[in-house]
Coordinates of C-alpha atoms in Angstrom, one line a residue:
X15 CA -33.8 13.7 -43.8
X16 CA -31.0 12.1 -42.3
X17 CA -30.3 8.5 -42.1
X18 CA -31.6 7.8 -38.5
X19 CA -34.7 9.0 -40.2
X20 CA -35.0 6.0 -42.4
X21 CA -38.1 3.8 -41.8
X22 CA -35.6 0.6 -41.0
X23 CA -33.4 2.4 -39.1
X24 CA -36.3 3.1 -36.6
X25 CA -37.6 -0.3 -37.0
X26 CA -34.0 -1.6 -35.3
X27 CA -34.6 1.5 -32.6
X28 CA -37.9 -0.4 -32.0
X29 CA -36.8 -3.6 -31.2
X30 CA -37.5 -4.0 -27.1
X31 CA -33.8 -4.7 -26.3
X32 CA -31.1 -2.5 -24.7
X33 CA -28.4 -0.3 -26.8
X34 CA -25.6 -2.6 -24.8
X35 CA -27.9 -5.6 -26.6
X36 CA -27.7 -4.5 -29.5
X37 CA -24.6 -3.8 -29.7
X38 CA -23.6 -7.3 -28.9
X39 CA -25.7 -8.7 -31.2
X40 CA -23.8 -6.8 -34.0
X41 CA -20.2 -7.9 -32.8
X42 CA -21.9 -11.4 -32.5
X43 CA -23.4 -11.2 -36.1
X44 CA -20.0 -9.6 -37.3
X45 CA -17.6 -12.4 -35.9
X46 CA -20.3 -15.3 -37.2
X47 CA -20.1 -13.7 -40.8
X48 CA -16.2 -14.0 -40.7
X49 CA -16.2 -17.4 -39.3
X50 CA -18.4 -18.6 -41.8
X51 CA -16.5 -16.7 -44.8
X52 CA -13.5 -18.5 -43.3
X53 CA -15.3 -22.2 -42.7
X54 CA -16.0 -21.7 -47.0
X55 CA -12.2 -20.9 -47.3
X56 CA -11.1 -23.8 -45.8
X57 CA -13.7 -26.2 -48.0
X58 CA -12.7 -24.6 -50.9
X59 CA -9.1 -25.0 -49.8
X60 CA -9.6 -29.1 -48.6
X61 CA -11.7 -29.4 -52.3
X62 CA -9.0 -28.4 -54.3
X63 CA -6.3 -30.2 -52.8
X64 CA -8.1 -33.7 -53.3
X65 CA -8.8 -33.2 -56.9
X66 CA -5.0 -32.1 -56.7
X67 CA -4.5 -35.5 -54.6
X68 CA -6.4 -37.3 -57.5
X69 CA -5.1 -35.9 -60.3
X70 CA -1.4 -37.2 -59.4
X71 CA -1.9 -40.3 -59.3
X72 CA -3.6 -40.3 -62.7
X73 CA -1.1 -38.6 -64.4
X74 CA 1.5 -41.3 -63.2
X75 CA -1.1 -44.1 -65.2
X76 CA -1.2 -42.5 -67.8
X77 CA 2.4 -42.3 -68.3
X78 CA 2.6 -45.5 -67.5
X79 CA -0.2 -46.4 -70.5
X80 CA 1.0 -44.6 -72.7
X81 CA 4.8 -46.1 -72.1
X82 CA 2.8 -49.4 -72.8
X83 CA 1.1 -48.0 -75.8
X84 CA 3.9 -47.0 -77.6
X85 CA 5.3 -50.5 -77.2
X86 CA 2.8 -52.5 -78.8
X87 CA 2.8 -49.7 -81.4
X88 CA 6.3 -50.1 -81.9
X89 CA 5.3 -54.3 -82.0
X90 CA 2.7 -53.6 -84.3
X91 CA 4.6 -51.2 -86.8
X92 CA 7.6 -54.1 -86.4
X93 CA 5.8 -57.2 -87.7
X94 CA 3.8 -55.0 -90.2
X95 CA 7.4 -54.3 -91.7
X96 CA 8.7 -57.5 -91.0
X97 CA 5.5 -58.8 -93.5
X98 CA 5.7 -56.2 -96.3
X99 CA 9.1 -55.7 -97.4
X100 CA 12.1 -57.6 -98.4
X101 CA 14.9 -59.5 -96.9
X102 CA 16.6 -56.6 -98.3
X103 CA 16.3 -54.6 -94.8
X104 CA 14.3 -54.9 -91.7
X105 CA 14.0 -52.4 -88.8
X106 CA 14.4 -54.2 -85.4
X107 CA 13.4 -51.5 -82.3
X108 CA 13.7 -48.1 -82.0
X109 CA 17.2 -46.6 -81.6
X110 CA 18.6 -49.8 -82.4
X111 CA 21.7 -50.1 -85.0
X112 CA 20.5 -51.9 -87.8
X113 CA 21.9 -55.5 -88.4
X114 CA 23.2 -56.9 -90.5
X115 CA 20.5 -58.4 -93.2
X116 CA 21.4 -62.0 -93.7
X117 CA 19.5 -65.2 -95.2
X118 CA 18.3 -65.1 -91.7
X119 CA 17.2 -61.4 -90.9
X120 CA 13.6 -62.3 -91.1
X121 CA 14.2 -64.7 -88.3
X122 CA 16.0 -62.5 -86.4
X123 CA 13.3 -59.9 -86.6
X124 CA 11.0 -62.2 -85.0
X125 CA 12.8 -63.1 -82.4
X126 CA 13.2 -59.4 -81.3
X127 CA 9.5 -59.1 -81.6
X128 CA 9.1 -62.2 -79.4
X129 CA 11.6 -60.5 -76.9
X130 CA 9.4 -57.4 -77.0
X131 CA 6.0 -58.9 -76.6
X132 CA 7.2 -60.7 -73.6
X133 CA 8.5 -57.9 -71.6
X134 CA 5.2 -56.0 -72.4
X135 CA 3.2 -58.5 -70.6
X136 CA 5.6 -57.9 -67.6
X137 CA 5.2 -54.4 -68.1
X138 CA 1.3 -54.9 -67.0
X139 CA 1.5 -56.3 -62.9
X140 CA 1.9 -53.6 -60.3
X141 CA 5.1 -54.2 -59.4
X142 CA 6.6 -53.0 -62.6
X143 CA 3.6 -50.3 -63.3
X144 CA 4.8 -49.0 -59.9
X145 CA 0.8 -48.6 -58.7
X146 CA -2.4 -51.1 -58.1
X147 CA -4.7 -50.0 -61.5
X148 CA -8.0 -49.7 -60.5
X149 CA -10.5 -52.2 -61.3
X150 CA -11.7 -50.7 -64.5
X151 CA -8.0 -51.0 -65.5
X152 CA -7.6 -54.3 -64.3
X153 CA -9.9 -55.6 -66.4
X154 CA -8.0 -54.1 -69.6
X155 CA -4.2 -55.2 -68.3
X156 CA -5.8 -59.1 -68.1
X157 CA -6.6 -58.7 -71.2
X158 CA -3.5 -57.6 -72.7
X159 CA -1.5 -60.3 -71.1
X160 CA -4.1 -62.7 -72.4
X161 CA -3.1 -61.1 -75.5
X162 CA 0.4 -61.1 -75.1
X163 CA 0.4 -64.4 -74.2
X164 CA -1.1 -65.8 -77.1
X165 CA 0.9 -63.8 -79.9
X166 CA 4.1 -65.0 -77.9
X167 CA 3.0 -68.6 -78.3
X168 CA 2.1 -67.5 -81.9
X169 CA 5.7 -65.5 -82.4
X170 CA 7.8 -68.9 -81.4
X171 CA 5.7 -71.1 -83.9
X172 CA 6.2 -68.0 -86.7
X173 CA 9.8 -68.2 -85.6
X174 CA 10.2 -72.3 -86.2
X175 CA 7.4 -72.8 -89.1
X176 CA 7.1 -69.2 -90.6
X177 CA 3.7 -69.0 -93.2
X178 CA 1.7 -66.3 -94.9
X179 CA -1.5 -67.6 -92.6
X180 CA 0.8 -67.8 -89.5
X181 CA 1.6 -64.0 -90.0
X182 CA -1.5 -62.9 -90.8
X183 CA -2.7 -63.7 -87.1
X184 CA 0.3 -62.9 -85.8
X185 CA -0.2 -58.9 -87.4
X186 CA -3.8 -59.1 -86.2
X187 CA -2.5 -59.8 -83.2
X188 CA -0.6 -56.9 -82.5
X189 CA -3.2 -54.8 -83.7
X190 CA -5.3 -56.0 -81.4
X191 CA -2.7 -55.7 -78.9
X192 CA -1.7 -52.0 -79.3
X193 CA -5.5 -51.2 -79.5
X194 CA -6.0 -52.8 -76.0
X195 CA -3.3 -50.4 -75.1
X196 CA -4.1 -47.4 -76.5
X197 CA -7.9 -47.8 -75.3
X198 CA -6.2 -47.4 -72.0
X199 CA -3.9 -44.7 -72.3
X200 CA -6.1 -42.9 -74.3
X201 CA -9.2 -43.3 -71.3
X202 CA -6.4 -42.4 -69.2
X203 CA -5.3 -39.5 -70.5
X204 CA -8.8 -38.3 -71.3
X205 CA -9.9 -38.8 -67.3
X206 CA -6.9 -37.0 -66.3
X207 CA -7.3 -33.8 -69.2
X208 CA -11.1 -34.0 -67.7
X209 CA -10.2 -34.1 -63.8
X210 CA -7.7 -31.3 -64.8
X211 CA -10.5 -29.7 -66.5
X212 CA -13.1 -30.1 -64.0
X213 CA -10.4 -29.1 -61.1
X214 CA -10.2 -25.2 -63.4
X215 CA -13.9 -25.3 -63.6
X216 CA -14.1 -25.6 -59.6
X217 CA -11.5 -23.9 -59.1
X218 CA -13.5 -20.7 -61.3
X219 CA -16.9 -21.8 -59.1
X220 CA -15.4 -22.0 -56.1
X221 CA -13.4 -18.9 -56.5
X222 CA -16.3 -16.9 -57.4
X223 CA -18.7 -18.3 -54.5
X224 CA -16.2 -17.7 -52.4
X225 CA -15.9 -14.1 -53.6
X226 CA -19.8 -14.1 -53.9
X227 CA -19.9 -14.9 -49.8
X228 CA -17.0 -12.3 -48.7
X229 CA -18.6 -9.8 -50.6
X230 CA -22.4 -10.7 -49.0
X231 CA -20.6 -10.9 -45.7
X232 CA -19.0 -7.8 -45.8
X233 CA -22.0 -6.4 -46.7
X234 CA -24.4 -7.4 -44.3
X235 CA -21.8 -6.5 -41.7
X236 CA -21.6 -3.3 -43.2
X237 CA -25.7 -3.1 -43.2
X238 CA -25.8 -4.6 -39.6
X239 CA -23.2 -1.9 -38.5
X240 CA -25.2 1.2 -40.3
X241 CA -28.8 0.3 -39.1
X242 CA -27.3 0.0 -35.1
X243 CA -25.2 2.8 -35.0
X244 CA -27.5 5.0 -36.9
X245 CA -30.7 3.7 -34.3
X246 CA -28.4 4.6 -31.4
X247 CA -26.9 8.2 -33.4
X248 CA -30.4 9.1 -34.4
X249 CA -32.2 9.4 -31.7
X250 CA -28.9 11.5 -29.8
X251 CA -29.0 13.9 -32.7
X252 CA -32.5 14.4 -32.0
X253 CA -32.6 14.5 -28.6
X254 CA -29.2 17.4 -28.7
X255 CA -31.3 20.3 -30.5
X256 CA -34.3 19.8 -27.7
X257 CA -31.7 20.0 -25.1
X258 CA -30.0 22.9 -26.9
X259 CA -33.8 24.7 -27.2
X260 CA -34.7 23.8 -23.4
X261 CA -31.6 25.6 -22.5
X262 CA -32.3 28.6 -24.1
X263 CA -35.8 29.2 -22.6
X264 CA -38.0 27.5 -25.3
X265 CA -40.3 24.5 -24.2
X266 CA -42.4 24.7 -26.9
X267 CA -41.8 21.5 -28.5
X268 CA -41.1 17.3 -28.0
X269 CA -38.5 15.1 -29.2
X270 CA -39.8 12.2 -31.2
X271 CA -38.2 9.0 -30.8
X272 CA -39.9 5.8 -31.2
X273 CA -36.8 3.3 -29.6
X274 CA -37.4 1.0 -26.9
X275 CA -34.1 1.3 -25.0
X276 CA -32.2 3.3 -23.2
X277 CA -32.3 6.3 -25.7
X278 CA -36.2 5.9 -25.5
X279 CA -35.9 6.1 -22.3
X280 CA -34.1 9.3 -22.4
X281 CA -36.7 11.2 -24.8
X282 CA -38.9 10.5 -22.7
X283 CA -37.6 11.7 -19.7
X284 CA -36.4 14.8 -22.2
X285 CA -40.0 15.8 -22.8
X286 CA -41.3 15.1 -19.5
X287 CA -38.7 17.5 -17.7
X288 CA -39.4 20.1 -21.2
X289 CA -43.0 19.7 -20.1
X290 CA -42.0 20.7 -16.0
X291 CA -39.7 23.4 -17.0
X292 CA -42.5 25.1 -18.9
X293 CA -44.9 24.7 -16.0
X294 CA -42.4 25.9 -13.8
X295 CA -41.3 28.6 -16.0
X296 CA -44.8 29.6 -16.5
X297 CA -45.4 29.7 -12.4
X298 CA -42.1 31.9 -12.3
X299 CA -43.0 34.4 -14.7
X300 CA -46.1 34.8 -13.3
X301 CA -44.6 35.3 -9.8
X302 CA -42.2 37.5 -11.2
X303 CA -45.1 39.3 -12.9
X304 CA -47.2 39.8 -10.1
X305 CA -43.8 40.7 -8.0
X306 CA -42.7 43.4 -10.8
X307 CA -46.4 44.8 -10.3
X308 CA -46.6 44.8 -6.5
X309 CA -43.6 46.5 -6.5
X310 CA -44.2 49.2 -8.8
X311 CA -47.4 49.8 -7.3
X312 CA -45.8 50.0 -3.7
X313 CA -42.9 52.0 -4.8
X314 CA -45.6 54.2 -5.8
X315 CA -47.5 54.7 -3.4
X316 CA -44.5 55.4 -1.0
X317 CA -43.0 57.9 -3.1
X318 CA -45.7 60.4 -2.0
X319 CA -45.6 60.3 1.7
X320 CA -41.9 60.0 1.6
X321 CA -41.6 63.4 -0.8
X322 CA -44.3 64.8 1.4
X323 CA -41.7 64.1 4.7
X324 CA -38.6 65.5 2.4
X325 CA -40.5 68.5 0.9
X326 CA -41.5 69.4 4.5
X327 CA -38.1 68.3 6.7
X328 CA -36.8 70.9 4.2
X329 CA -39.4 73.9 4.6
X330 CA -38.6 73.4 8.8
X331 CA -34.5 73.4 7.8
X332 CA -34.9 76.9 6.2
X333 CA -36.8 78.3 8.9
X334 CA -39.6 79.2 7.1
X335 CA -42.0 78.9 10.2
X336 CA -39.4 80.2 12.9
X337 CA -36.1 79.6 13.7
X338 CA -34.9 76.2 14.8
X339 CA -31.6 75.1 17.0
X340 CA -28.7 73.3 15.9
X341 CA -29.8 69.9 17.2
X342 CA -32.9 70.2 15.6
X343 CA -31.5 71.3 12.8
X344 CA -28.7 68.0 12.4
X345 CA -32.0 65.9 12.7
X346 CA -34.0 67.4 10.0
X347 CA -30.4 67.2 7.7
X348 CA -31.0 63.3 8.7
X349 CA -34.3 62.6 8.1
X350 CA -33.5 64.7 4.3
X351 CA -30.4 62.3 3.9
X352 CA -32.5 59.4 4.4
X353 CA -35.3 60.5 2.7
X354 CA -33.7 61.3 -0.2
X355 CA -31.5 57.8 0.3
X356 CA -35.4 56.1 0.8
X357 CA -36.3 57.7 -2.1
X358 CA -33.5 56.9 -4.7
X359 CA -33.7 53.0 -3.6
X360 CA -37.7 53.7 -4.5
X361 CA -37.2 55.0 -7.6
X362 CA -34.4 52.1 -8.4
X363 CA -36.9 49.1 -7.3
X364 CA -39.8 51.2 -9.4
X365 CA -37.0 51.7 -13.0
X366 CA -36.5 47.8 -12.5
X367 CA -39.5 46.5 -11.9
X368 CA -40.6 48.1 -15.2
X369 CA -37.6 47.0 -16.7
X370 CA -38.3 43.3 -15.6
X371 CA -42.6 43.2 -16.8
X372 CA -41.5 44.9 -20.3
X373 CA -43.2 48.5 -19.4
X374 CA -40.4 50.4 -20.3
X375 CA -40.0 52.5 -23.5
X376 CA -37.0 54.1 -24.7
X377 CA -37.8 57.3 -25.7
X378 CA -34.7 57.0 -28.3
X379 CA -33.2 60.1 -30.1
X380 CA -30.6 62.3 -31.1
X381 CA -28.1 63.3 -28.3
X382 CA -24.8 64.8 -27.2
X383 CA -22.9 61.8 -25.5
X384 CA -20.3 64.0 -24.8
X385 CA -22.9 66.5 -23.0
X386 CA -24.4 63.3 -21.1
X387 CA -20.5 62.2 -20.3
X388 CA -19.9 66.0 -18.8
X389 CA -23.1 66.3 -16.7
X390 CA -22.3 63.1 -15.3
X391 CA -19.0 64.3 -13.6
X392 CA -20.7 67.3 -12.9
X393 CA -23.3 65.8 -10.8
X394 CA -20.2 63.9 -8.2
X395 CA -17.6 65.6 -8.9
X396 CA -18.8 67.7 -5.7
X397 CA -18.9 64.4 -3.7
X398 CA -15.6 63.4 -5.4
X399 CA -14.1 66.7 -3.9
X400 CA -15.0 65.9 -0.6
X401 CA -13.6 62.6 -0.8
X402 CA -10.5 64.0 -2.2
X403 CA -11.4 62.2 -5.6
X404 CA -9.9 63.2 -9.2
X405 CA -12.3 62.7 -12.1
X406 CA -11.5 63.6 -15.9
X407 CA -12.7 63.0 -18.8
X408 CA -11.9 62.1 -22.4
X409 CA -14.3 61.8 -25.1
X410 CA -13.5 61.9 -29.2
X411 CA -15.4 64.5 -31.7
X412 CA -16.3 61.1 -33.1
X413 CA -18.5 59.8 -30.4
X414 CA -20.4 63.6 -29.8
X415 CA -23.9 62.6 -31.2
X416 CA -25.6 59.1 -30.6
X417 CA -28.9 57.7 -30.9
X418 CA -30.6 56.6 -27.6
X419 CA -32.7 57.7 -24.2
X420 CA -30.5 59.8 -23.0
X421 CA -32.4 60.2 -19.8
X422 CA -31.7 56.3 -19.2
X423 CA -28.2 56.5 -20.6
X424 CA -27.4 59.6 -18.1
X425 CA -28.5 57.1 -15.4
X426 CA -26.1 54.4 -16.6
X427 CA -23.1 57.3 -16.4
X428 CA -24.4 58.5 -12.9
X429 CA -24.2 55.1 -11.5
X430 CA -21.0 54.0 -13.0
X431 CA -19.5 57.6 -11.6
X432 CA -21.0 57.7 -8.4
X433 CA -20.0 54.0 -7.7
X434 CA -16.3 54.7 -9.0
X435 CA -16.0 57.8 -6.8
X436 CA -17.2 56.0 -4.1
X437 CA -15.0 52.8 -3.7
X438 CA -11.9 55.2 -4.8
X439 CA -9.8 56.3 -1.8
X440 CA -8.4 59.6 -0.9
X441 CA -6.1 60.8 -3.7
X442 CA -7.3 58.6 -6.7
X443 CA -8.3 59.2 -9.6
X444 CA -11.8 58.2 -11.4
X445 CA -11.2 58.1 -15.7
X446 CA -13.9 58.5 -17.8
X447 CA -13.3 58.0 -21.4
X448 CA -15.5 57.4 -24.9
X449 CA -14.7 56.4 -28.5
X450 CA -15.7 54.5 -31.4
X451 CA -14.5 51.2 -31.9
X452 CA -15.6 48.2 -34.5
X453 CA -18.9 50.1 -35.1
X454 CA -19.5 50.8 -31.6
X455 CA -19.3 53.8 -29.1
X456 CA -17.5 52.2 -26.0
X457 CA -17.6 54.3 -22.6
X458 CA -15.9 53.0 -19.6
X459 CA -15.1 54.3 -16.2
X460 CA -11.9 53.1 -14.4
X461 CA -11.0 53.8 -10.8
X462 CA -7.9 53.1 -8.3
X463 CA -10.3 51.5 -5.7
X464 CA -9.5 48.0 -4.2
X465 CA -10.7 45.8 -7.3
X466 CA -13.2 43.7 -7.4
X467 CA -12.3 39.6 -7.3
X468 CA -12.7 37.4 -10.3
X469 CA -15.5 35.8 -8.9
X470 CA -17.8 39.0 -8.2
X471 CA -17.5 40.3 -11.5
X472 CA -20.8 38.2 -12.7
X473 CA -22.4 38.8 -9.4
X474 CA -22.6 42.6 -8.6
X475 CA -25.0 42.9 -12.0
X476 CA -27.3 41.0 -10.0
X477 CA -30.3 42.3 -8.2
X478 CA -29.2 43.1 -4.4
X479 CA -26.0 42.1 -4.9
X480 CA -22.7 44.0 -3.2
X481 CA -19.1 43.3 -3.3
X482 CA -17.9 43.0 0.4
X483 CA -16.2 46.5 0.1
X484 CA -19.6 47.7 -0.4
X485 CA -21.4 46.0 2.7
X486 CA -18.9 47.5 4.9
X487 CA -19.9 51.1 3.6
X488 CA -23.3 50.4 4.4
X489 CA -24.2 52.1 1.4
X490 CA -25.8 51.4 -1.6
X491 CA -28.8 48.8 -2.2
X492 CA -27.1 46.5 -4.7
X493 CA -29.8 47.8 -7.5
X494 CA -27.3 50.3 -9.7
X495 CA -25.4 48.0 -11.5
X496 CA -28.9 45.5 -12.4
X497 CA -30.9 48.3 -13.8
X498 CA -27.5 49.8 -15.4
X499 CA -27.3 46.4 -17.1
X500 CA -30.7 46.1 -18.2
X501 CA -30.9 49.5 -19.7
X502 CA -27.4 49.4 -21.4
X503 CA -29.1 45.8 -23.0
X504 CA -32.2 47.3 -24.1
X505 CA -30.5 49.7 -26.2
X506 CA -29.0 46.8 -27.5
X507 CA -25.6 47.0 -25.8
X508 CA -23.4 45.6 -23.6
X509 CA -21.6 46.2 -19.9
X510 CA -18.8 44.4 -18.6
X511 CA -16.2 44.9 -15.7
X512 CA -12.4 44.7 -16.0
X513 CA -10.5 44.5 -12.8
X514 CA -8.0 42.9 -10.4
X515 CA -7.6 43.0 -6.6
X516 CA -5.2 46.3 -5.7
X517 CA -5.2 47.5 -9.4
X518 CA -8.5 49.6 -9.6
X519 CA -11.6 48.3 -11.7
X520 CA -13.0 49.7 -15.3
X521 CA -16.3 48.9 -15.9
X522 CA -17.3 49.5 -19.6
X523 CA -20.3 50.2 -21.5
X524 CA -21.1 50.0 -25.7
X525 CA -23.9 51.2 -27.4
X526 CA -24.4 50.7 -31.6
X527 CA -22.9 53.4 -33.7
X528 CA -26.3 55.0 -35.2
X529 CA -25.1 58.1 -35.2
X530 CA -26.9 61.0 -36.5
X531 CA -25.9 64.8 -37.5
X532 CA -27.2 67.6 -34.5

């Protein structure tokens, strides 16, 4: 089973739409599938720059928070000193050199804090946070300037009146404070590590979908691609091996294919010419059948009258019932001539007629090829003498005994001599050689006649067929060299002729090596 045989592969060969259709529709299908891989790339793409957009801004708050956190820390962790321990030493603000403690240090303490707490309300408008918060931020920065407001006003009355009470508020204060700030940098910092979190998990979605959708894509193409090309490859490779059979002779079957295109189209017009060819055929071989038979028959039937005229033009030639004169005598040696001439064409038409309606039989046996080879140019090398013709022969020890009708293959030799003594002119020589080669017996006769062109070598083994050197003899019937052929391929065989204009001809001969002791 092959995969134009699959039962989807024909349901695509079904659809009522041409192969040119089709074919369209799979580019069409193809490019849509890569636009629409690409139209997901560039969302994906866009998505992930705007949280990347987002996320920068973010990041720039909460710096800025967390610059304003560690102020009021650094407030907070001031005045929370500034409360606990001695005059003995106080710690102003980070990196600062300590000071020099004095009756006064505690004082001077404050008044750093009160510095401090006023530039951290500053630090909370836009101009100096270098952004506009949002509104959820908004909210919080009002608040801490609310609160630094209020422990400023508290620092300077600390500062002029200092009490336990007075610092109490002022260190819950601060608290307050740097919690205000540290809610917000903390939420800050949290949305941003969350964005930055949520941008990986997209990213990992996206990334997958997007691999997810190539994949598919590339798939469907790939399935769109197999089920067209296999609906238009599947019916062809169907369709070759019925065109293959029809070409050998055999109309006994149909191609099946089920599209409804142009390939559909072409099965049926496959089976409908298999179905004419084997009507026609039929009709032939029946003509050819009744032909063979009328032939045979008539052939027949003339073959008596006509040996009845040569049997008695030769009784009157010898004189057997008186004497006859030299004129008469040139006539009867015509009307034998032509009998015999008659005759011979006869028995030609009658040998392949049987050949062509399947009544001959080889008788097949043991025999002397070499003895067959030697009658042969026995039988013209008379005729070769008159026409001043050469013949020899050359046959190997290896090639004496063969297996075949040796009355049919002494007929193949007499043509092939005669013909070769024939067209050879004056002075040339006619070569008749046989050996054994690739598990074969190969005989061939070679002349010095005219040659035979190219293009007559295929012809002349048809029926009736002459070469033009033979129509302007005006001898022969063109009937040798077809019933030479058919006898040489019963035996299972094969002739062929070798030859050139000017350079002579060789026509050759095999039969199969089944050799058998005398």
């Amino acid at each position: 089973m092959t995969p134009g045989d699959y039962r989807l592969v024909r349901a695509v060969g079904r659809l009522p739409a041409r192969v040119h259709t089709k074919l369209l529709i799979a580019f069409v299908g193809t490019a849509v599938l890569l636009v629409a891989v690409g139209a997901l790339g560039l969302r994906v793409l866009a998505q992930s720059n705007d949280r990347v957009s987002e996320l920068g801004p973010l990041q720039e708050r909460a710096a800025a928070y967390g610059k304003l956190q560690s102020d009021t820390s650094n407030v907070r962790n001031l005045l929370s000193e500034n409360l606990r321990r001695s005059d003995d030493f106080y710690l102003v603000w980070p990196d600062a050199v300590p000071i020099d403690l004095g009756p006064n240090a505690r004082v001077a303490v404050d008044q750093a804090v009160a510095n401090q707490v006023s530039r951290i309300e500053a630090a909370t408008y836009p101009d100096r946070l270098g952004f506009v918060p949002p509104a959820e931020d908004e909210s919080v920065l009002v608040d801490i300037r609310e609160q630094s407001a209020r422990l400023s006003k508290l620092m300077v009355e600390v500062i002029d009146d200092s009490n336990d009470a007075r610092r109490a508020r002022v260190e819950q204060l601060a608290v307050g404070l740097n919690q205000l700030a540290s809610k917000l940098a903390n939420t800050t910092t949290a949305n941003a590590s969350e964005l930055i979190a949520d941008n990986a998990r997209a990213y990992a979605s996206s990334r997958s979908l997007y691999v997810g959708v190539a994949v598919g894509a590339i798939g469907l193409a790939l399935i769109l691609g197999f089920l067209l090309s296999w609906s238009v490859v599947g019916p062809i490779q169907r369709i070759d091996p019925r065109l293959a059979a029809i070409a050998g002779g055999d109309f006994s079957g149909h191609v099946d294919v089920e599209n409804r295109d142009e390939l559909g189209a072409l099965a049926a017009n496959v089976n409908r010419t298999n179905d004419e060819l084997r009507r026609v055929y039929s009709e032939l071989e029946e003509t050819s059948r009744h032909k063979s038979e009328f032939l045979a028959s008539m052939s027949h039937e003339l073959r008596t009258p006509l040996n009845a005229i040569i049997g008695f033009s030769e009784v009157l030639r010898e004189a057997m019932f008186g004497p006859v004169n030299e004129k008469q005598a040139e006539y009867l040696d015509d009307i034998i001539s032509s009998g015999n001439h008659l005759l011979s064409l006869i028995n030609d038409v009658l040998d392949l007629s049987k050949v062509e309606a399947g009544q001959v039989e080889l008788e097949v046996g043991p025999f002397s090829l070499r003895q067959a080879l030697e009658r042969g140019v026995v039988m013209v090398r008379e005729q070769a003498t008159v026409e001043g013709v050469q013949v020899e022969l050359s046959a190997g020890p290896e090639v004496d005994v063969v297996q075949g009708d040796e009355r049919r293959i002494k007929q193949v030799i007499f043509n092939l001599l005669s013909n070769a003594v024939k067209f050879t002119p004056a002075g040339g020589e006619v070569d008749v050689r046989a050996i054994r080669v690739n598990g074969e017996v190969r005989v061939s006769v070679a002349d010095t006649g005219p040659g035979i062109a190219p293009g007559d070598h295929e012809r002349i083994f048809e029926e009736f067929q002459q070469t033009d050197a033979g129509l302007e003899r005006l001898e022969g019937t063109g009937l040798g060299l077809a019933l030479s052929k058919r006898l040489v391929e019963l035996h299972g065989g094969r002739i062929w002729l070798e030859s050139e204009l000017g350079k002579g001809s060789t026509f050759v001969f095999t039969l199969p090596a089944r050799s058998a002791a005398p």
